[in-house]
XYZ file of N, CA, C and O in Angstrom:
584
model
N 69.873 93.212 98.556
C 69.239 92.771 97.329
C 69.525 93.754 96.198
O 69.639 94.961 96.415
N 69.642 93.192 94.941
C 69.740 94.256 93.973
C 68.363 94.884 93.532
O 67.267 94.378 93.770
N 68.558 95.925 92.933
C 67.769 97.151 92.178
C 66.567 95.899 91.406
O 66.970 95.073 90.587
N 64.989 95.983 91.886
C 64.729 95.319 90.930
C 64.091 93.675 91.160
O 63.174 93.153 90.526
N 64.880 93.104 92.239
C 64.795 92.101 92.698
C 63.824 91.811 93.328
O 63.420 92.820 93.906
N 63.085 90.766 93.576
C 61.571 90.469 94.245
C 61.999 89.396 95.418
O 62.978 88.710 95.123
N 61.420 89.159 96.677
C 61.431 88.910 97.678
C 60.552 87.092 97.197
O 59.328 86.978 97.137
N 61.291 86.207 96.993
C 60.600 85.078 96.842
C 59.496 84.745 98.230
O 58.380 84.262 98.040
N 59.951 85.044 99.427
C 58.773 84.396 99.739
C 57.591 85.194 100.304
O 56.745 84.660 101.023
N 57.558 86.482 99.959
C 56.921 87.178 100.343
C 55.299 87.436 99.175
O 54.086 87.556 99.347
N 56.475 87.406 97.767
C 55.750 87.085 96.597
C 54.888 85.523 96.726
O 53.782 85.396 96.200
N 55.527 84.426 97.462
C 54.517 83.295 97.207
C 53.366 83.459 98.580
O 52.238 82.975 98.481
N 53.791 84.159 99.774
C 53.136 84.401 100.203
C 51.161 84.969 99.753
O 50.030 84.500 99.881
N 51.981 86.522 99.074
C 50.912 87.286 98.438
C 49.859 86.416 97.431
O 48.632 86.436 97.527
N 50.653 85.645 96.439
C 49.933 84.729 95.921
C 48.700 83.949 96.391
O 47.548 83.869 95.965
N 49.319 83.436 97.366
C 48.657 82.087 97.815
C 47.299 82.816 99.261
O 46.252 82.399 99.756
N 47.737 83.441 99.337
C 46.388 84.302 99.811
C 45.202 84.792 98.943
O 44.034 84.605 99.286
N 45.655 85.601 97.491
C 45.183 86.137 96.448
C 44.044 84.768 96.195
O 42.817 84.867 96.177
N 44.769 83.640 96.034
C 44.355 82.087 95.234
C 43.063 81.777 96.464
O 42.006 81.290 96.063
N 43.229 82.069 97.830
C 42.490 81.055 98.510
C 41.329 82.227 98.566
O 40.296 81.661 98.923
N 41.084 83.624 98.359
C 39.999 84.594 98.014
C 39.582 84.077 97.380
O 38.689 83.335 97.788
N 40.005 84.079 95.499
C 39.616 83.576 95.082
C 38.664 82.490 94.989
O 37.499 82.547 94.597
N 39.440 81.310 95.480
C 38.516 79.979 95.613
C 37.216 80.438 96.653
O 36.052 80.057 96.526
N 37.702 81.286 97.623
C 36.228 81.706 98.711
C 35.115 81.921 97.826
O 34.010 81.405 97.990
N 35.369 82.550 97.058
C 34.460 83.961 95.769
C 33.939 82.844 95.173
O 32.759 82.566 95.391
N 34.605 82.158 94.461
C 34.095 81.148 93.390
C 33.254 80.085 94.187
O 32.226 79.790 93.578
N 33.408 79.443 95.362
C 32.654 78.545 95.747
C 31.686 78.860 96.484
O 30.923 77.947 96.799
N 31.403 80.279 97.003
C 30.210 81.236 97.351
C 29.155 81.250 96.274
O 27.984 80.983 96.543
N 29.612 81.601 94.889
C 29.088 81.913 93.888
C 28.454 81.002 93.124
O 27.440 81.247 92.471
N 29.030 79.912 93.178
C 28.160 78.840 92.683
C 27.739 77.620 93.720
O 27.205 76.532 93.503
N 28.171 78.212 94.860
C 26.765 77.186 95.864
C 25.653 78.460 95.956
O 25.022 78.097 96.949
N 25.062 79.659 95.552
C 24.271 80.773 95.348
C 23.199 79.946 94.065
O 22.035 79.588 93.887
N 24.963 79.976 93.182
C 23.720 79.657 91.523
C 23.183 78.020 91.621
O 22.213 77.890 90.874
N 23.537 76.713 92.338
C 23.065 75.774 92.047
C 21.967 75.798 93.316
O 21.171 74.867 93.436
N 21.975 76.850 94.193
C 20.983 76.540 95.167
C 19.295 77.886 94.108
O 18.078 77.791 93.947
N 19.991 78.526 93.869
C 18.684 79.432 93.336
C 18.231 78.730 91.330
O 17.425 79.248 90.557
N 18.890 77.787 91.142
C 18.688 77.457 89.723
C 18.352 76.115 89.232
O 18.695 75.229 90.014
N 17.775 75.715 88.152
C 17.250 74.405 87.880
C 18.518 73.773 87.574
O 19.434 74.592 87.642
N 18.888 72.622 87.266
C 20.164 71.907 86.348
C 20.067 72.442 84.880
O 21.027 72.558 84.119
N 18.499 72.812 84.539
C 18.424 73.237 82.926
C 18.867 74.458 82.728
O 19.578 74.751 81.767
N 18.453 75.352 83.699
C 18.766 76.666 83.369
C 20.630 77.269 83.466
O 21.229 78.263 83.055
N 20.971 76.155 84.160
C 22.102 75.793 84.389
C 23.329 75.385 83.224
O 24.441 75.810 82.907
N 22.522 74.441 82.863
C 22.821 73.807 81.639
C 22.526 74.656 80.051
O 22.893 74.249 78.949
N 21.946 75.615 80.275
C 21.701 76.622 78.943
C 22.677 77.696 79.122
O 23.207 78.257 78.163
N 22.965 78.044 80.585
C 23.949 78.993 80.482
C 25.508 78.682 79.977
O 26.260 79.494 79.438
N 25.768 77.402 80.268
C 26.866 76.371 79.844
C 27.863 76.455 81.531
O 28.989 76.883 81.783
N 26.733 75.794 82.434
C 27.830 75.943 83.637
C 27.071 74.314 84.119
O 27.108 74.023 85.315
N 26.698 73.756 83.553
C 26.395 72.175 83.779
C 26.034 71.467 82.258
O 25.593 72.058 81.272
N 26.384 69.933 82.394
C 25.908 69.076 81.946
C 24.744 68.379 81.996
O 24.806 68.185 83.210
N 23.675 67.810 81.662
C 22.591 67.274 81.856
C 22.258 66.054 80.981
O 22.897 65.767 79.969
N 21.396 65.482 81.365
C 21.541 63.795 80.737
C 22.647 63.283 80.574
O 23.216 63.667 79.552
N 23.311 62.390 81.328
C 24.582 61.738 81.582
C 24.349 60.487 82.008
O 23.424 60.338 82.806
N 25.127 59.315 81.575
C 24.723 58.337 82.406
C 26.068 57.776 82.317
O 26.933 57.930 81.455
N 26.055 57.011 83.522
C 27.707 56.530 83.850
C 28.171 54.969 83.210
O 27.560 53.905 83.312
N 29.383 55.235 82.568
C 29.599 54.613 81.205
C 30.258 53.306 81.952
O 29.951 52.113 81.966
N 31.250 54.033 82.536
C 33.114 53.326 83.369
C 32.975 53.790 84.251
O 32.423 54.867 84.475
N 33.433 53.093 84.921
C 34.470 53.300 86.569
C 35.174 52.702 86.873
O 34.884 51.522 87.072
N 36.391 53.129 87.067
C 37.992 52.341 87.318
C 38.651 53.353 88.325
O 38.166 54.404 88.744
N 39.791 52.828 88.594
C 40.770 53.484 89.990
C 41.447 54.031 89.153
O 41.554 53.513 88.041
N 42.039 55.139 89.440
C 42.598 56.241 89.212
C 44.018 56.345 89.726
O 44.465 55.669 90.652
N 44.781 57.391 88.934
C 45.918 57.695 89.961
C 45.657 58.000 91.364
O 44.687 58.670 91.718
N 46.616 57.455 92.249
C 46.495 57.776 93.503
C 45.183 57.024 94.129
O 44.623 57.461 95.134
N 44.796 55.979 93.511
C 43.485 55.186 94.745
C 42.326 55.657 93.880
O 41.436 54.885 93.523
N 42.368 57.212 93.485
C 40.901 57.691 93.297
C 39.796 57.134 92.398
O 40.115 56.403 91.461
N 38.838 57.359 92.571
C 37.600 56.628 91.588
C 37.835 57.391 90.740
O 38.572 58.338 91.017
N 37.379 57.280 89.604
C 37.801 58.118 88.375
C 36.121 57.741 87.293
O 36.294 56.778 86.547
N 34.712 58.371 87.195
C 33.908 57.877 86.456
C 33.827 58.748 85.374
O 34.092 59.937 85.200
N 33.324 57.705 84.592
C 33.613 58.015 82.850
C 31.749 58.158 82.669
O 30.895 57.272 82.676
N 31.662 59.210 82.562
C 30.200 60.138 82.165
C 29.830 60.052 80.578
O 30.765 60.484 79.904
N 28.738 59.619 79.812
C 28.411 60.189 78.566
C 26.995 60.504 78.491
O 26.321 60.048 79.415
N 26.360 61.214 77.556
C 25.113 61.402 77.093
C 24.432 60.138 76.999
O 24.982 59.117 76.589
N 23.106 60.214 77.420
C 22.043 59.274 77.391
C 21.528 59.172 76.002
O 20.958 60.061 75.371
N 21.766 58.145 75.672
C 21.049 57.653 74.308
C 19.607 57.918 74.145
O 18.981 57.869 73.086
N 19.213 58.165 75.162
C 17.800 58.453 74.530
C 17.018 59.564 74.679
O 15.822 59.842 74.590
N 18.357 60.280 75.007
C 17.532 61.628 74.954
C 18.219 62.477 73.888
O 18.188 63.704 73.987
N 19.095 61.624 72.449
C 19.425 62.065 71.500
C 20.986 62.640 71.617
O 21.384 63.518 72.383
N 21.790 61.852 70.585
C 22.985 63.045 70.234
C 23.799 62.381 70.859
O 23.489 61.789 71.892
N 25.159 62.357 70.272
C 26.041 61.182 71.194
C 27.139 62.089 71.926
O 28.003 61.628 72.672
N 27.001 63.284 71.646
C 27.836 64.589 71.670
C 27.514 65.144 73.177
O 26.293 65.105 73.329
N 28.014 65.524 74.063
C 27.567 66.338 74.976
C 27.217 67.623 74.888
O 26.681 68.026 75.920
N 27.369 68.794 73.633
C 26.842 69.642 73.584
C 27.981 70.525 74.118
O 29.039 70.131 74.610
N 27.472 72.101 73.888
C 27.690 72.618 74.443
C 27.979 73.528 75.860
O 26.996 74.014 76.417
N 28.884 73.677 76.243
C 29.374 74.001 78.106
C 30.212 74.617 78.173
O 30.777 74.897 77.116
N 30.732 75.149 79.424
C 32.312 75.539 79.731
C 32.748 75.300 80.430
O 33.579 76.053 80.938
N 32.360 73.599 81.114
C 33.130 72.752 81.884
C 34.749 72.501 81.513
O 34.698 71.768 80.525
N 35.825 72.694 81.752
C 37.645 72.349 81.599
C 38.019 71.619 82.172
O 37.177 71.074 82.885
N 39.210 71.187 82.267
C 39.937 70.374 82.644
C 40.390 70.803 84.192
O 40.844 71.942 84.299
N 40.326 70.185 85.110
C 40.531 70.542 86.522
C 39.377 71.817 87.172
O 39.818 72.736 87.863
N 38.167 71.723 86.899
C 37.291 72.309 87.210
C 36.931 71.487 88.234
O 37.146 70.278 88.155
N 36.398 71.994 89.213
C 35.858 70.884 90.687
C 34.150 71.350 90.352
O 33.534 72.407 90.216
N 33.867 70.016 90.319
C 32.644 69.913 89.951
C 31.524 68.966 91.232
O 32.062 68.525 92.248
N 29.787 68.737 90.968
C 29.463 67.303 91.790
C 28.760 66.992 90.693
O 28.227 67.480 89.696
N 28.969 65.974 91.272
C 28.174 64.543 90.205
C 26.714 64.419 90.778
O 26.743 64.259 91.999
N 25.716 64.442 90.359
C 24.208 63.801 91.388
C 23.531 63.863 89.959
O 23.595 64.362 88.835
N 22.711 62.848 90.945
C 21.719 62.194 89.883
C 20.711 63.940 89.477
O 20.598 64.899 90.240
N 20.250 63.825 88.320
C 19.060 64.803 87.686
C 18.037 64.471 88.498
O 17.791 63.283 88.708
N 17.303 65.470 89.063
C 15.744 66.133 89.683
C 14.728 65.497 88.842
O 15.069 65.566 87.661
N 13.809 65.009 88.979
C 12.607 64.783 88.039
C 11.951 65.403 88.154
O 11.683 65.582 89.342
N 11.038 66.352 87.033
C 10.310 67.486 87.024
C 9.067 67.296 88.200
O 8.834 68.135 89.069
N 8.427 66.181 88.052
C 7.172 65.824 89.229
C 7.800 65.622 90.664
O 7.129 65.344 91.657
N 9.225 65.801 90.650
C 9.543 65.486 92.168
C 9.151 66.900 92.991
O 8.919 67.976 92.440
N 9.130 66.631 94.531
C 8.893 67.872 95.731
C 9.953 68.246 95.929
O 10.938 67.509 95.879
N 9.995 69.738 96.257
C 10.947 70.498 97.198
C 11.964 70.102 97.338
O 13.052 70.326 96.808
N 11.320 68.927 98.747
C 12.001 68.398 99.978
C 12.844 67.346 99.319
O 13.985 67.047 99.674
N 11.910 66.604 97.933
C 12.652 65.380 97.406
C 14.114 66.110 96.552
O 15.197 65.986 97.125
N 14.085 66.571 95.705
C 15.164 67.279 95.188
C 15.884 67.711 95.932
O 16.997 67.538 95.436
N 16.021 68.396 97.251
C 16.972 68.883 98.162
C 17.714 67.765 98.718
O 18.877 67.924 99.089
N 16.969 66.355 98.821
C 17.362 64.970 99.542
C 18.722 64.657 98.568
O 19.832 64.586 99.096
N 18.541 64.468 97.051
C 19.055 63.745 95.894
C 19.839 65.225 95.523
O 20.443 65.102 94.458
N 19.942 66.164 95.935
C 21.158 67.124 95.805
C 22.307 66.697 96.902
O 23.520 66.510 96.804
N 21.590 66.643 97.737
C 22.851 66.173 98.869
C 23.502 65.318 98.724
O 24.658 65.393 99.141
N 22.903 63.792 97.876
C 24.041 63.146 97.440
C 24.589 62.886 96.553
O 24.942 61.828 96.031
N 24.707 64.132 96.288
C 26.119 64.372 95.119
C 27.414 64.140 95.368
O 27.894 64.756 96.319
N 28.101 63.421 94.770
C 29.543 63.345 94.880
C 30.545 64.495 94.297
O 30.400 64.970 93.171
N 31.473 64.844 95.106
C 32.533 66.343 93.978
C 33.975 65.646 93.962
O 34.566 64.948 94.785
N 34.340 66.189 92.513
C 35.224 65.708 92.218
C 35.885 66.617 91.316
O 35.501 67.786 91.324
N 37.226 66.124 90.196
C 37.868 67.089 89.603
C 37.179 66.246 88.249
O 36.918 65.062 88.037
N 37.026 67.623 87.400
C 37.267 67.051 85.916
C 38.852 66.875 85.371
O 39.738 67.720 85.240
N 38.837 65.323 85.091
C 40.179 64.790 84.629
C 40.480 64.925 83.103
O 41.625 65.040 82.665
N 39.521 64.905 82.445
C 39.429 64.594 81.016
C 37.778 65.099 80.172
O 36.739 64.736 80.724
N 37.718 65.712 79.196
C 36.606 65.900 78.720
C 36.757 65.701 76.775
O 37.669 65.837 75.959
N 35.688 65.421 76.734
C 35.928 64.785 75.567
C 34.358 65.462 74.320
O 33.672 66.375 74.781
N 34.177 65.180 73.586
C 33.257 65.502 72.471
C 32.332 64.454 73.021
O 31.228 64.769 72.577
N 32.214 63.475 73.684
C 31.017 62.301 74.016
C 31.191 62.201 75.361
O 30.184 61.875 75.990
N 32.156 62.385 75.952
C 32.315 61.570 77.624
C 33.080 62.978 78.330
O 33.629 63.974 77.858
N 32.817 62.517 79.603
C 33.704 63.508 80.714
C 34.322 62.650 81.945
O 33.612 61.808 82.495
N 35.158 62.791 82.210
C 35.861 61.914 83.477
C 36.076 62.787 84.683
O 36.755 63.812 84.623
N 35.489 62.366 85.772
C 35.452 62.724 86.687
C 36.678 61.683 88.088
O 36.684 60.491 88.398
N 37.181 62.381 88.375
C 37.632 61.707 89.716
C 37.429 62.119 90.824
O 37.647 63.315 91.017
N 37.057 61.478 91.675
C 35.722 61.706 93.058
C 37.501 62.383 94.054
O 38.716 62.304 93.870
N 36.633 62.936 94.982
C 37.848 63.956 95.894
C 37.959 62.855 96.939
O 39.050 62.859 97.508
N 36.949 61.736 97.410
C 37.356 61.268 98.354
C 37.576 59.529 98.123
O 36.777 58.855 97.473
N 38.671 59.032 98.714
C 38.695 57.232 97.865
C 37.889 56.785 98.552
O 37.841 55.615 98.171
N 36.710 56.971 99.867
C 35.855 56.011 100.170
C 34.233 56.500 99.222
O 33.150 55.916 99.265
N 34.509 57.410 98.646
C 33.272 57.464 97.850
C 33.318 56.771 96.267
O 34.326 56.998 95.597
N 32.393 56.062 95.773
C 31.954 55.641 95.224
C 30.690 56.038 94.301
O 29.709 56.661 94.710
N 30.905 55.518 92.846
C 29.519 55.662 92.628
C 28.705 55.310 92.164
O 28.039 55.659 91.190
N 28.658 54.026 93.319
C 27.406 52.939 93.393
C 26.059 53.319 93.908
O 25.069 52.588 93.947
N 26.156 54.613 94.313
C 24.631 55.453 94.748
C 24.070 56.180 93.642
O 22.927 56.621 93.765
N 24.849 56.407 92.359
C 24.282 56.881 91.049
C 23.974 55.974 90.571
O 24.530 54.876 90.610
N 22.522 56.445 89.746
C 21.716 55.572 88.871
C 20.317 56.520 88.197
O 19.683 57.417 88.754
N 20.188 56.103 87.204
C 19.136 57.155 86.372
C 20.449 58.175 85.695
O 21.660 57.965 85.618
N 19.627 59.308 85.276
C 19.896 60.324 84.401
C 21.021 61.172 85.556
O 20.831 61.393 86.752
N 22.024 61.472 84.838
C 23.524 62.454 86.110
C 23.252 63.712 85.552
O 22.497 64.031 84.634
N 23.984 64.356 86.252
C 24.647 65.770 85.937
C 25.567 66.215 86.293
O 25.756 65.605 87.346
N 26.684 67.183 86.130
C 27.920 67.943 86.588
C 27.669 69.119 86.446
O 28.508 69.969 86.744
């Protein structure tokens, strides 16, 4: 090899180890923050959305569900506000907690959350496409979140 030269697969090797830490770290870290935190407090830090209600749903590239998220009209503002949700962020979809609900009930309606990628985000809407083609989301209804 010459003076200088880098070892291609040793380099994609190193990478792709570096990447899957990573993802360990990051998905440790925020199954920590959505298990110790409200959706609001969540949502003030700008690491969720809140009041959402599902606009569209159509098939996607590749089979996938693909749902089209916007702000609830009646809880003001056609804008989603401020966040730091991006583009290809893996996110879940589940319905919002109601403040009078139990414990046990909120832990039930966390579990069925759907995860998916953010495809598209917009000043009013967010598009989500679900990770798996037999999920659906005909089990959302009421107020969402991401």
């Amino acid at each position: 090899m010459a003076p200088g030269a880098v070892d291609i697969p040793a380099f994609a090797t190193n990478q792709l180890s570096l990447l899957s830490s990573e993802l360990a770290a990051e998905t440790s870290q925020n199954a920590l923050l959505l298990s110790t935190h409200a959706p609001r407090t969540l949502a003030r830090a700008g690491l969720a959305i809140t009041n959402l209600n599902l606009s569209a749903q159509r098939t996607g590239l590749g089979g996938k569900t693909v749902l089209e998220l916007e702000q609830d009209s009646a809880v003001g503002g056609e804008e989603l506000g401020d966040h730091g949700i991006r583009v290809g962020d893996i996110v879940r979809v589940g319905q919002q907690p109601k403040g009078g609900e139990k414990k046990h009930e909120k832990k039930s309606i966390e579990a069925k959350g759907l995860e998916g990628v953010v495809v598209r985000i917009g000043r009013k809407t967010v598009q989500v496409a679900l990770d798996k083609e037999e999920d659906e989301g005909e089990g959302l209804g009421g107020r969402l979140w991401v």
